[in-house]
XYZ file of C-alpha atoms in Angstrom:
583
model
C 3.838 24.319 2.263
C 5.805 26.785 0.152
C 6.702 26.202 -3.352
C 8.491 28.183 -5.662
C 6.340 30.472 -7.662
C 8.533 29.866 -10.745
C 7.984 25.732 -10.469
C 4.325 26.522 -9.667
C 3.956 28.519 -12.718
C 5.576 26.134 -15.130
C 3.918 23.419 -14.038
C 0.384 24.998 -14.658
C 1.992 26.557 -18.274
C 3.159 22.935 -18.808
C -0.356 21.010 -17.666
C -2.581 23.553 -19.251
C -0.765 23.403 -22.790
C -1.020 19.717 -22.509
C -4.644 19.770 -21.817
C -6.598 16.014 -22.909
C -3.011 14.989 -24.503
C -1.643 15.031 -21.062
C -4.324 12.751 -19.399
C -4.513 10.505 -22.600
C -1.408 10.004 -22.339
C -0.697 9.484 -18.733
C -0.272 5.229 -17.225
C -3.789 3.964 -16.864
C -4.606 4.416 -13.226
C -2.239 7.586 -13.169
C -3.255 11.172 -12.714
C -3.922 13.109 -15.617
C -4.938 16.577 -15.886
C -6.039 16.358 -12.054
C -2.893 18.533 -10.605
C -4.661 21.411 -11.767
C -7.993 21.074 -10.028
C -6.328 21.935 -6.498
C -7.407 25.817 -5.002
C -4.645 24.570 -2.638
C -0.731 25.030 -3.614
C 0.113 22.652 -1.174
C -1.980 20.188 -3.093
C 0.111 20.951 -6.876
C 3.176 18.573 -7.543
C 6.449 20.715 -8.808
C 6.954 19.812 -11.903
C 10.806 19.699 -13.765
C 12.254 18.099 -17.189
C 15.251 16.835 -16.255
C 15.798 15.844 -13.297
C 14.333 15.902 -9.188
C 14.981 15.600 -5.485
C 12.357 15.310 -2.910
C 13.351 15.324 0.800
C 12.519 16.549 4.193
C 14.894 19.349 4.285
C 15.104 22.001 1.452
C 18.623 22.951 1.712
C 19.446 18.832 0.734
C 17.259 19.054 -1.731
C 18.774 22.013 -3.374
C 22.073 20.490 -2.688
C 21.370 17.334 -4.771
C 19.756 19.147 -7.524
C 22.825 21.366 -7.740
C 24.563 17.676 -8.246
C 21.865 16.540 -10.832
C 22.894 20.222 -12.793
C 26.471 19.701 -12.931
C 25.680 16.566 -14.926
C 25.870 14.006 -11.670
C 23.435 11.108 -11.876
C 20.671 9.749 -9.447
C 23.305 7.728 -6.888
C 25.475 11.452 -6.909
C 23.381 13.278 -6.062
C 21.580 10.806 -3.369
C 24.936 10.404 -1.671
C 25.263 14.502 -1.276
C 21.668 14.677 -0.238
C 22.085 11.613 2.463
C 25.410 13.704 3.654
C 23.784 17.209 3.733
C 21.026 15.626 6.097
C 23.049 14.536 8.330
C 23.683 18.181 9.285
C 20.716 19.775 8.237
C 18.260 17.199 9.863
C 20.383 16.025 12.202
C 17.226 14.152 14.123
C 17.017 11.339 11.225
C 19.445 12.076 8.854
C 22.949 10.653 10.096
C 26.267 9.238 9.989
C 25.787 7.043 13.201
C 22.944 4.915 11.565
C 21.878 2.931 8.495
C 19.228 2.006 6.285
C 18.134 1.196 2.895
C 19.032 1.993 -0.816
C 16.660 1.071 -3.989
C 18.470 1.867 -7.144
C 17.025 1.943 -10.486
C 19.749 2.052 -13.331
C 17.860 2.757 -16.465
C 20.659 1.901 -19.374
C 20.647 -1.798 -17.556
C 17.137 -2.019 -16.780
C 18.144 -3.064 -13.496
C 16.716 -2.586 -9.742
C 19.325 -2.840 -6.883
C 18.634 -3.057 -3.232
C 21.745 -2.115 -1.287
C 21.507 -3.077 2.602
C 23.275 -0.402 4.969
C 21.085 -1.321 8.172
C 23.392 -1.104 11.238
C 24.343 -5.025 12.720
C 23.930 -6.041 15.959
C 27.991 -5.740 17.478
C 29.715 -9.202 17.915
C 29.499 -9.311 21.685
C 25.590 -9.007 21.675
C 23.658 -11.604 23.406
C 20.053 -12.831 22.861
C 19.353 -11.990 27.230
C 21.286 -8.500 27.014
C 17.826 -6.354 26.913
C 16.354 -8.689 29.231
C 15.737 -7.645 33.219
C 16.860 -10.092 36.108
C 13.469 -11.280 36.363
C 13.353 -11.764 32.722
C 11.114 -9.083 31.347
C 12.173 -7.029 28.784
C 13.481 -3.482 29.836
C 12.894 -0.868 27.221
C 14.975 1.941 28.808
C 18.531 -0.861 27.855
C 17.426 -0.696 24.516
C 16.585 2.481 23.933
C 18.444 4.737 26.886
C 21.925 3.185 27.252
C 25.174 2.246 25.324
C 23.816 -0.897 24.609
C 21.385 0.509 22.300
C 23.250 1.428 19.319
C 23.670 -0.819 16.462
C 27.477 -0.377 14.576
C 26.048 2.148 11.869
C 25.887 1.857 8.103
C 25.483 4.893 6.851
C 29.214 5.813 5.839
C 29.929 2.707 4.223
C 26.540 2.493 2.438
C 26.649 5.833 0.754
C 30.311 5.332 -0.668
C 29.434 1.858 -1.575
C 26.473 3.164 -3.530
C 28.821 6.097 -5.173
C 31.313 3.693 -6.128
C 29.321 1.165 -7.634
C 26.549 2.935 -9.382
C 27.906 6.814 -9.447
C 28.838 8.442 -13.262
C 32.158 8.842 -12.496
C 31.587 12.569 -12.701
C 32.213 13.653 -8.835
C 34.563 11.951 -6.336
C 33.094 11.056 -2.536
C 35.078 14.454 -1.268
C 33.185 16.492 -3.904
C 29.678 15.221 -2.643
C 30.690 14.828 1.360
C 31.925 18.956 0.549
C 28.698 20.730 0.429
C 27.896 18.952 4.177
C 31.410 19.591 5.484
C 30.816 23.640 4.594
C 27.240 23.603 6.228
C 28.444 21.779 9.399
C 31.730 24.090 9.729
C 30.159 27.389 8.855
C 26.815 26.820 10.900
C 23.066 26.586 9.132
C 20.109 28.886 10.839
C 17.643 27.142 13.218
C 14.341 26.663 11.289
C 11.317 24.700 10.378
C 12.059 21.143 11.293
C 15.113 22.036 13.200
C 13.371 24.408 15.283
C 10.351 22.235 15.799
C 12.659 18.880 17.056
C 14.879 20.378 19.376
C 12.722 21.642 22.312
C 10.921 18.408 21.786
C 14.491 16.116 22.228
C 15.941 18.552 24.617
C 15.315 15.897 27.851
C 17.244 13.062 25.969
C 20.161 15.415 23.977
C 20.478 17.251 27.546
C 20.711 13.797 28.667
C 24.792 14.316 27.390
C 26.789 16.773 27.994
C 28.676 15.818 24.657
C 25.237 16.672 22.975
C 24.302 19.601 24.626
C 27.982 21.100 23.986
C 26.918 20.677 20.377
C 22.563 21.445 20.395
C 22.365 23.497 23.374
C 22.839 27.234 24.099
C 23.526 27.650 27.264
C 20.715 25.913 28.984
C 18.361 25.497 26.447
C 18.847 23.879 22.600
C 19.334 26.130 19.776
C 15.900 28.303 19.157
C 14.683 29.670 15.937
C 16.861 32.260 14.054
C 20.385 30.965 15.594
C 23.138 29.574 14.001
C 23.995 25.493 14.615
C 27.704 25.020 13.863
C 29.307 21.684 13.885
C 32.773 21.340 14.256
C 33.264 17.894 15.626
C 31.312 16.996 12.894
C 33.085 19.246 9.729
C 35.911 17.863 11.419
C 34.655 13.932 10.923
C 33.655 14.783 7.578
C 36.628 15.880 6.239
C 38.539 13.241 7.535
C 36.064 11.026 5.270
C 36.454 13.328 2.691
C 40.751 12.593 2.748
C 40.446 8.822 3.564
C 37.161 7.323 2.424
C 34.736 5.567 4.590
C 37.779 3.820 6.133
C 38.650 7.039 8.043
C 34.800 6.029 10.084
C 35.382 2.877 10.528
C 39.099 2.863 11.329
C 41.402 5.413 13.407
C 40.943 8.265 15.629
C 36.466 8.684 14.520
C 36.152 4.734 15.423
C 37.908 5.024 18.568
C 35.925 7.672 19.329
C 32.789 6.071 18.433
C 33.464 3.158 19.905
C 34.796 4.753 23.700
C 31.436 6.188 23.820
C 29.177 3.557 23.208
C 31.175 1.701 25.573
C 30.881 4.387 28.152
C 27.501 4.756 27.972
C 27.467 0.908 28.894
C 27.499 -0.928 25.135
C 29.192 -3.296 24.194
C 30.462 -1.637 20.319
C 34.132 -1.981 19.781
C 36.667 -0.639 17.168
C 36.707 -3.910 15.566
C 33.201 -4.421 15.223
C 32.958 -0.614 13.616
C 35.852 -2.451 10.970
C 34.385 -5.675 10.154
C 31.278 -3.245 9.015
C 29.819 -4.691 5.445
C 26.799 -3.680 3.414
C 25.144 -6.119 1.486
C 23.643 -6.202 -2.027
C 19.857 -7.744 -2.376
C 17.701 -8.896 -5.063
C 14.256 -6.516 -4.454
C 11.303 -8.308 -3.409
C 8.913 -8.012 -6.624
C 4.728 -7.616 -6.719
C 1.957 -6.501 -9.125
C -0.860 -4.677 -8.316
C -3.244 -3.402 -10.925
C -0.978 -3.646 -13.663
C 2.146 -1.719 -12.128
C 5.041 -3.469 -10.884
C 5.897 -3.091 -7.359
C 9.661 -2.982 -6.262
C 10.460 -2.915 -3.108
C 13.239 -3.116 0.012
C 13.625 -7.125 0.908
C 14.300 -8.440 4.554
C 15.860 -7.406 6.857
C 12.766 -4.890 5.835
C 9.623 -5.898 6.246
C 8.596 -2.985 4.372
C 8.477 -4.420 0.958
C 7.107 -8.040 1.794
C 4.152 -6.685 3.240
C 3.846 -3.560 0.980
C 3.099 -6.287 -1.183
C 1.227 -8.780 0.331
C -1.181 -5.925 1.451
C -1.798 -4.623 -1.851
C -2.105 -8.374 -3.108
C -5.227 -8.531 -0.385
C -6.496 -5.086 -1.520
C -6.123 -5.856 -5.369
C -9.513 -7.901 -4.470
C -11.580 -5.329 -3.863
C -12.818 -2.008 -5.412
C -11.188 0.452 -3.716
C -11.728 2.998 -6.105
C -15.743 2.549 -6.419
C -15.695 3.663 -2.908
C -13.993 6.473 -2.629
C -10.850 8.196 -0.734
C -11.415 8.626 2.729
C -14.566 6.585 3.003
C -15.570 4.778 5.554
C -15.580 1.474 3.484
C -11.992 2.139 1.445
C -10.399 2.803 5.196
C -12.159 -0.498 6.599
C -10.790 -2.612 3.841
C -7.068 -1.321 4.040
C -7.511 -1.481 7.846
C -8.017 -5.405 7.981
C -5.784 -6.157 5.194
C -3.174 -4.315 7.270
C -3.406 -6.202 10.637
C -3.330 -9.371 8.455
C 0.377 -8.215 7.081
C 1.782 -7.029 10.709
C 0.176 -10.178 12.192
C 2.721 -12.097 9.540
C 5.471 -9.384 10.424
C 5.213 -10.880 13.906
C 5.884 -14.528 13.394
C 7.729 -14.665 9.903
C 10.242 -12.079 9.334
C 13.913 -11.149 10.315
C 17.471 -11.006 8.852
C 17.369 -13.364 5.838
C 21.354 -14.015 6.653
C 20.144 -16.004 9.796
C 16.656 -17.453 9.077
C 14.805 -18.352 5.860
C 11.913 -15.781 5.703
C 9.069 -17.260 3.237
C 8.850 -14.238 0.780
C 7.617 -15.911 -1.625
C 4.387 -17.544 0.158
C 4.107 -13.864 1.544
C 3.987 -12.345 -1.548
C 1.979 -14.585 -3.212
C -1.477 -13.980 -4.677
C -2.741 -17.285 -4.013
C -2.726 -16.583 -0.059
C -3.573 -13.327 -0.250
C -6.955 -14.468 -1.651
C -6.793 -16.992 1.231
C -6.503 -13.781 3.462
C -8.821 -12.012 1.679
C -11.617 -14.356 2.059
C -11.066 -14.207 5.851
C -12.301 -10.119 5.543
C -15.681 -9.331 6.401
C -16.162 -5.768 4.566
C -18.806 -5.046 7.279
C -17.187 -5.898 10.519
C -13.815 -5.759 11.946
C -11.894 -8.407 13.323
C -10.327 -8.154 17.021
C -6.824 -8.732 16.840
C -7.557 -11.983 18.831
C -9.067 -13.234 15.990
C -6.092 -12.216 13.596
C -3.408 -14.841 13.773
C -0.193 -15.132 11.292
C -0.977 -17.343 8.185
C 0.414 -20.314 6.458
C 2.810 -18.818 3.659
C 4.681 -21.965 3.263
C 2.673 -24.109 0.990
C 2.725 -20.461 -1.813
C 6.654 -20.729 -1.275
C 8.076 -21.013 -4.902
C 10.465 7.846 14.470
C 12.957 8.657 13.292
C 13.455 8.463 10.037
C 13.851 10.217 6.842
C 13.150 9.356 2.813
C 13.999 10.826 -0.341
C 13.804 10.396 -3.780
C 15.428 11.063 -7.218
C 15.392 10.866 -10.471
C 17.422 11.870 -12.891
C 17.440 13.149 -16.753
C 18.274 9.485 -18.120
C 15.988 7.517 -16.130
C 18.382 6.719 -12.990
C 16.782 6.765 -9.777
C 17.108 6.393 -5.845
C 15.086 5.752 -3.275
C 16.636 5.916 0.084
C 14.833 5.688 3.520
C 17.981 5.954 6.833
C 17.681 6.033 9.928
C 18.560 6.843 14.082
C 15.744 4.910 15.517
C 14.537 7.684 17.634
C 14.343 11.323 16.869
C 18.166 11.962 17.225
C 18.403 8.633 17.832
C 20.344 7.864 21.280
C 20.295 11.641 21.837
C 24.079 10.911 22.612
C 26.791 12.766 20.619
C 30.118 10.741 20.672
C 32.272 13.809 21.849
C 34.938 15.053 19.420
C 33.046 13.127 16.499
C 29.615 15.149 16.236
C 28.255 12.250 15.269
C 24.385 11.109 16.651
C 24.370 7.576 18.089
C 21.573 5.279 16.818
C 19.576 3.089 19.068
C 18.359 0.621 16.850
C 19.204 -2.147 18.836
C 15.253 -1.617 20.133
C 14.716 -2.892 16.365
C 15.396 -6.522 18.036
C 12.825 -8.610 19.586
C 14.297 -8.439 23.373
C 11.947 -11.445 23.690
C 9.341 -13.648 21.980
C 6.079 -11.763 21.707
C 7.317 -8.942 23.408
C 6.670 -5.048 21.857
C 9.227 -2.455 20.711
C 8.990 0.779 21.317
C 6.856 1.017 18.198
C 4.579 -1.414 19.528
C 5.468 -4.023 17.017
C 5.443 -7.547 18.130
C 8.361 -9.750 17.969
C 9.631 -13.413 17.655
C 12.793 -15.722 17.500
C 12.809 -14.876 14.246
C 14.237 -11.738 15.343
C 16.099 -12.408 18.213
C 19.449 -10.521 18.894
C 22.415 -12.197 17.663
C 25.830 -11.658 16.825
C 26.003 -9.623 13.855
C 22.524 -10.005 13.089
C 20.309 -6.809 10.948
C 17.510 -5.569 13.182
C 14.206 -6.421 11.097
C 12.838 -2.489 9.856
C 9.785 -1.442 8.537
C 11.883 0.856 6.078
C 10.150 0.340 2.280
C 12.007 2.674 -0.222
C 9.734 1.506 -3.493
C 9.406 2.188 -7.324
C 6.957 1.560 -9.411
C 6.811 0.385 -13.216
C 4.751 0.353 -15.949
C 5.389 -1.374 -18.904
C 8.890 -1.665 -17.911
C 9.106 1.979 -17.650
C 9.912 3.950 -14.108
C 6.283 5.426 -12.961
C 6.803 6.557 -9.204
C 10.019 6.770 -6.718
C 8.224 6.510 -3.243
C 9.043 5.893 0.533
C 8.241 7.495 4.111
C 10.037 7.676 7.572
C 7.361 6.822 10.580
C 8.531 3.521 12.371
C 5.483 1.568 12.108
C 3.709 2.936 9.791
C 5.854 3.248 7.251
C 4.240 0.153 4.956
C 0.959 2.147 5.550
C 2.262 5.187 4.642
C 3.596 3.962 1.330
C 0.484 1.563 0.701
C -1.754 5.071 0.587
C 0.558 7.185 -1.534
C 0.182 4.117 -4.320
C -3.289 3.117 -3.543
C -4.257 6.931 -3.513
C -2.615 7.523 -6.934
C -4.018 4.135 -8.860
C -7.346 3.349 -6.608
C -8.370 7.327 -5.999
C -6.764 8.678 -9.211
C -5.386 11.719 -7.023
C -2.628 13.606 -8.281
C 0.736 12.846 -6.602
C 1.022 15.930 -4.220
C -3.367 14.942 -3.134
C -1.756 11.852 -2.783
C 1.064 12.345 -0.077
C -1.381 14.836 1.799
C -3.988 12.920 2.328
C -5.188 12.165 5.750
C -3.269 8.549 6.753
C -4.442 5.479 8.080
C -2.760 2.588 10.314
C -3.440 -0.607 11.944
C -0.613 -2.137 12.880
C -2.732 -5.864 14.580
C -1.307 -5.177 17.944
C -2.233 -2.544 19.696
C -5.935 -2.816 18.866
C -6.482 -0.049 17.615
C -7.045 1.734 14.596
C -4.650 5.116 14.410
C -5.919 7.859 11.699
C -4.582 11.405 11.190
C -6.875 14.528 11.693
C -8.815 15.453 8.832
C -11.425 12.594 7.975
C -14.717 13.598 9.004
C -16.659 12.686 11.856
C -19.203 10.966 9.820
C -16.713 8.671 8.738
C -15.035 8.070 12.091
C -18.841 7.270 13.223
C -19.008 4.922 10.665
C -15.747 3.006 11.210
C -16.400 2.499 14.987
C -19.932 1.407 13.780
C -18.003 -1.340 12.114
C -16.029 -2.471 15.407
C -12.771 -0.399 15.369
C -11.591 1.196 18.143
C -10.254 4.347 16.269
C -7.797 6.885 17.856
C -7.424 9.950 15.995
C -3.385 10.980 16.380
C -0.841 12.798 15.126
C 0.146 13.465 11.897
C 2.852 10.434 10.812
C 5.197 10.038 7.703
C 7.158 11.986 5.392
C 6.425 10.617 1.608
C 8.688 12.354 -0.470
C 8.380 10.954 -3.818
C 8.757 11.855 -7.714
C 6.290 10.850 -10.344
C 7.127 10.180 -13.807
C 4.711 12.075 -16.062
C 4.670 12.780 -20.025
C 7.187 15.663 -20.990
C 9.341 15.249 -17.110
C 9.131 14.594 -13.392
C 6.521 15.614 -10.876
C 7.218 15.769 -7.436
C 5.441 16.082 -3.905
C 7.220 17.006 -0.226
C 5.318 15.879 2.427
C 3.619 18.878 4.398
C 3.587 17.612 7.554
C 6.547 18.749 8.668
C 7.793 22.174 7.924
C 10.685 22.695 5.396
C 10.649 19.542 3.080
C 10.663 20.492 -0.832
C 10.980 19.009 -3.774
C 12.740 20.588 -6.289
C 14.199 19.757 -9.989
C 15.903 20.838 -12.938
């Protein structure tokens, strides 16, 4: 993928001055000198001082740097990037969804977790995605009004502003950038260009969608302007009255009507009673870096966690990346987590999910020792553990740091690509359909293919268990990596490789994030891996009993690295137009 030349360059001036200083001084486990062994520019991090943004869309990215240049912090200029992608990658970023905030506030020494996930509305029942012979129907929870969740996203971001921002920029300053790219129209490109012919059956689904994404009788093609009016006009109506002009008034009405007549059950009051909640992070170790992590209602950072606990075991590193045997290991260690997923976890406000007999390294070893590094286990044979007695697509992600140590890492959400694919007219606002998060029955699969139980039944109110897992790590108390991924699923896998890549493989962070991606999920069978391993190794793993499908490329890790002398920082290349960018 693209990077500037001028980042390029001072990254190599910067790395080649440093020389042995730079690798001697580096974490142990950390890249050193290795950035500069790549032929492949793709495979260099950006490197900048001060201050960085990593996300899926460049003209975010540049838009939160610009925030991090005018003296903003972290939280600033996350809130203008999380705005910005709500027109500028309008099939994951959003105002009609939710999802998850990690802070790190450097002067306090203090991680935050800040819970914007969209809540289940109050007249939801337990039956409503059930058919009348009692079988789940996927199409109710993923193709109809009763699909969408009451969204987050509004109320999340100003929350996060107001409690953690510098004080420096107001919520209409940082909602302004989006509210100019929305009313005056961006060009059609990379991502933009690539999602809309593939959404155009569910957006043309609408006509209040295709008045917005379609020209004429097609979407929007490469090279034409996208202008949102609806949506400018939404925005500045935040911009004058807070996140109270969302969830209140003419928007919420709006909202609400078409939810309702698309056959939900939303109202304006459930779109007012709308609260985020603060978390304590769920907390691991692995290798001598602390892991930090999204707790329930994600089940990202519980089995982040209790994966790497399993993994810590074992030599990953003696083997190699991309082996055969490295692959194996994280395989099984990964259907034992997702097996646990299934029976254990949910919205911590309703049940008591054991976190700490998940995360503990005393049953991890007790998982551990049920691995046979020659053979896989059927998923039969994998059943959900005992944590109790150790009790004491679409998405996006990005990350930033900032020149005093501040950081954010933010994963939100629609669900879908574009979510509902419905537009609430005279709002421009995407509809989720999270809903689909819910188990619509015990032991019945999402449209993920995850497996659900009681434990995440739909309720009143309730927070759809996720798979989101915006991370940091430390070292020595001090920030060492700012991490997450969209990718339903396979999120915790994608965020397991970026660390285990960068501390097992010692690969430099951009090798890291590129690096062909694994995923077992326990249920389907089946062990998913990107193109790019080699067929040798693919012999070799179905030599060992997995029944591998090679697939499509999966994730988006955006993610800073702290590294002597500033920031280096990696955009995911599988999808066109991410960047990361600094200062």
């Amino acid at each position: 993928m693209p990077r500037r030349p001028l980042l390029l360059a001072t990254l190599l001036s910067a790395l080649l001055a440093a020389g042995p200083a730079l690798a001697q001084g580096a974490p142990p486990g950390m890249p050193g000198t290795s950035a500069i062994q790549s032929e492949d520019a793709r495979l260099l991090p950006v490197f900048a001082p001060h201050g960085m943004v990593a996300s899926q869309e460049a003209k975010a990215t540049r838009i939160g740097v610009d925030v991090l240049k005018r003296g903003g912090n972290a939280v600033d200029a996350a809130v203008a990037v999380g705005f910005a992608l709500a027109v500028t990658l309008p099939r994951a970023g959003n105002l009609g969804g939710g999802g998850f905030m990690m802070v790190h506030l450097a002067a306090r020494n203090e991680t935050v977790a800040l819970d914007y996930r969209e809540t289940a509305p109050a007249a939801a029942t337990t039956t409503m995605f059930l058919g009348p012979d009692g079988t789940p129907d996927p199409r109710a929870s993923t193709a109809t009004g009763k699909a969408v969740g009451v969204p987050g996203t509004v109320r999340g971001l100003a929350e996060a502003l107001e409690r953690y921002g510098s004080g420096r920029f107001s919520l209409a300053e940082l909602v302004a950038p989006a509210e100019r790219l929305s009313r005056e129209g961006i060009v059609v490109d990379d991502d933009l260009a690539d999602s809309l012919p593939r959404a155009a059956g569910r957006l043309g689904a609408w006509p209040s969608s295709r008045a917005v994404f379609f020209n004429g009788d097609r979407p929007f093609g490469w090279g034409e302007r996208l202008v949102q009016a609806d949506l400018a006009a939404t925005l500045r109506a935040i911009q004058a009255g807070g996140p109270d002009a969302f969830y209140r008034g003419p928007v919420a009405a709006r909202l609400a009507g078409a939810v309702r007549a698309a056959g939900g059950v939303m109202t304006e009051g459930d779109l007012a009673d709308y609260r985020t909640v603060l978390r304590r992070p769920v907390r691991g170790t692995y290798r001598g870096y602390d892991v930090v992590a999204m707790p329930p209602p994600s089940s990202g950072g519980v089995h982040l966690i209790e994966i790497l606990n399993i993994l810590e075991g074992f030599d990953l590193g003696a083997s190699g990346a991309g082996s055969a045997a490295a692959i194996h290991l994280m395989a099984e260690a990964m259907k034992q987590a997702y097996a646990d997923r299934a029976t254990f976890l949910g919205d911590p406000d309703r049940i008591t999910v054991p976190v700490a007999g998940l995360t503990a390294k005393p049953y991890a070893a007790r998982l551990r020792a049920l691995i046979d590094p020659e053979r896989a286990r059927p998923a039969d044979a994998v059943k959900a553990g005992d944590p109790l007695p150790f009790e004491s697509d679409q998405t996006t992600h990005f990350s930033v740091v900032d020149r005093d140590g501040n950081a954010v890492s933010n994963t939100y959400t629609l669900n879908f690509s574009y979510g509902l694919g419905l537009v609430a007219e005279g709002t421009g606002v995407l509809l989720n359909n999270e809903m689909d998060d819910f188990s619509a029955k015990p032991g019945a699969q999402n449209a993920y293919g995850l497996v659900g139980s009681e434990a995440n039944a739909v309720a009143p109110g309730a927070r759809p268990l996720s798979s989101m897992t915006p991370t940091f790590l430390f070292r020595d108390g001090r920030l060492a990596l700012v991490t997450g991924s969209p990718g339903g699923s396979r999120i915790i896998s994608t965020v397991l490789q970026v660390i285990t890549g960068l501390i097992d493989f010692r690969l430099n962070l951009a090798e890291a994030v590129a690096a062909p991606r694994i995923h077992h999920q326990w249920r389907p069978d089946a062990l998913l891996v990107e193109t790019g391993l080699s067929p040798d190794t693919l012999a070799l793993l179905r030599a060992r009993g997995h029944r591998v499908v090679v697939g499509s490329a999966s994730g988006s890790a955006n993610s800073i690295l702290v590294v002597p002398g500033g920031l280096a920082g990696a955009a995911d290349p599988r999808q066109r137009g991410t960047l990361a960018d600094g200062q």
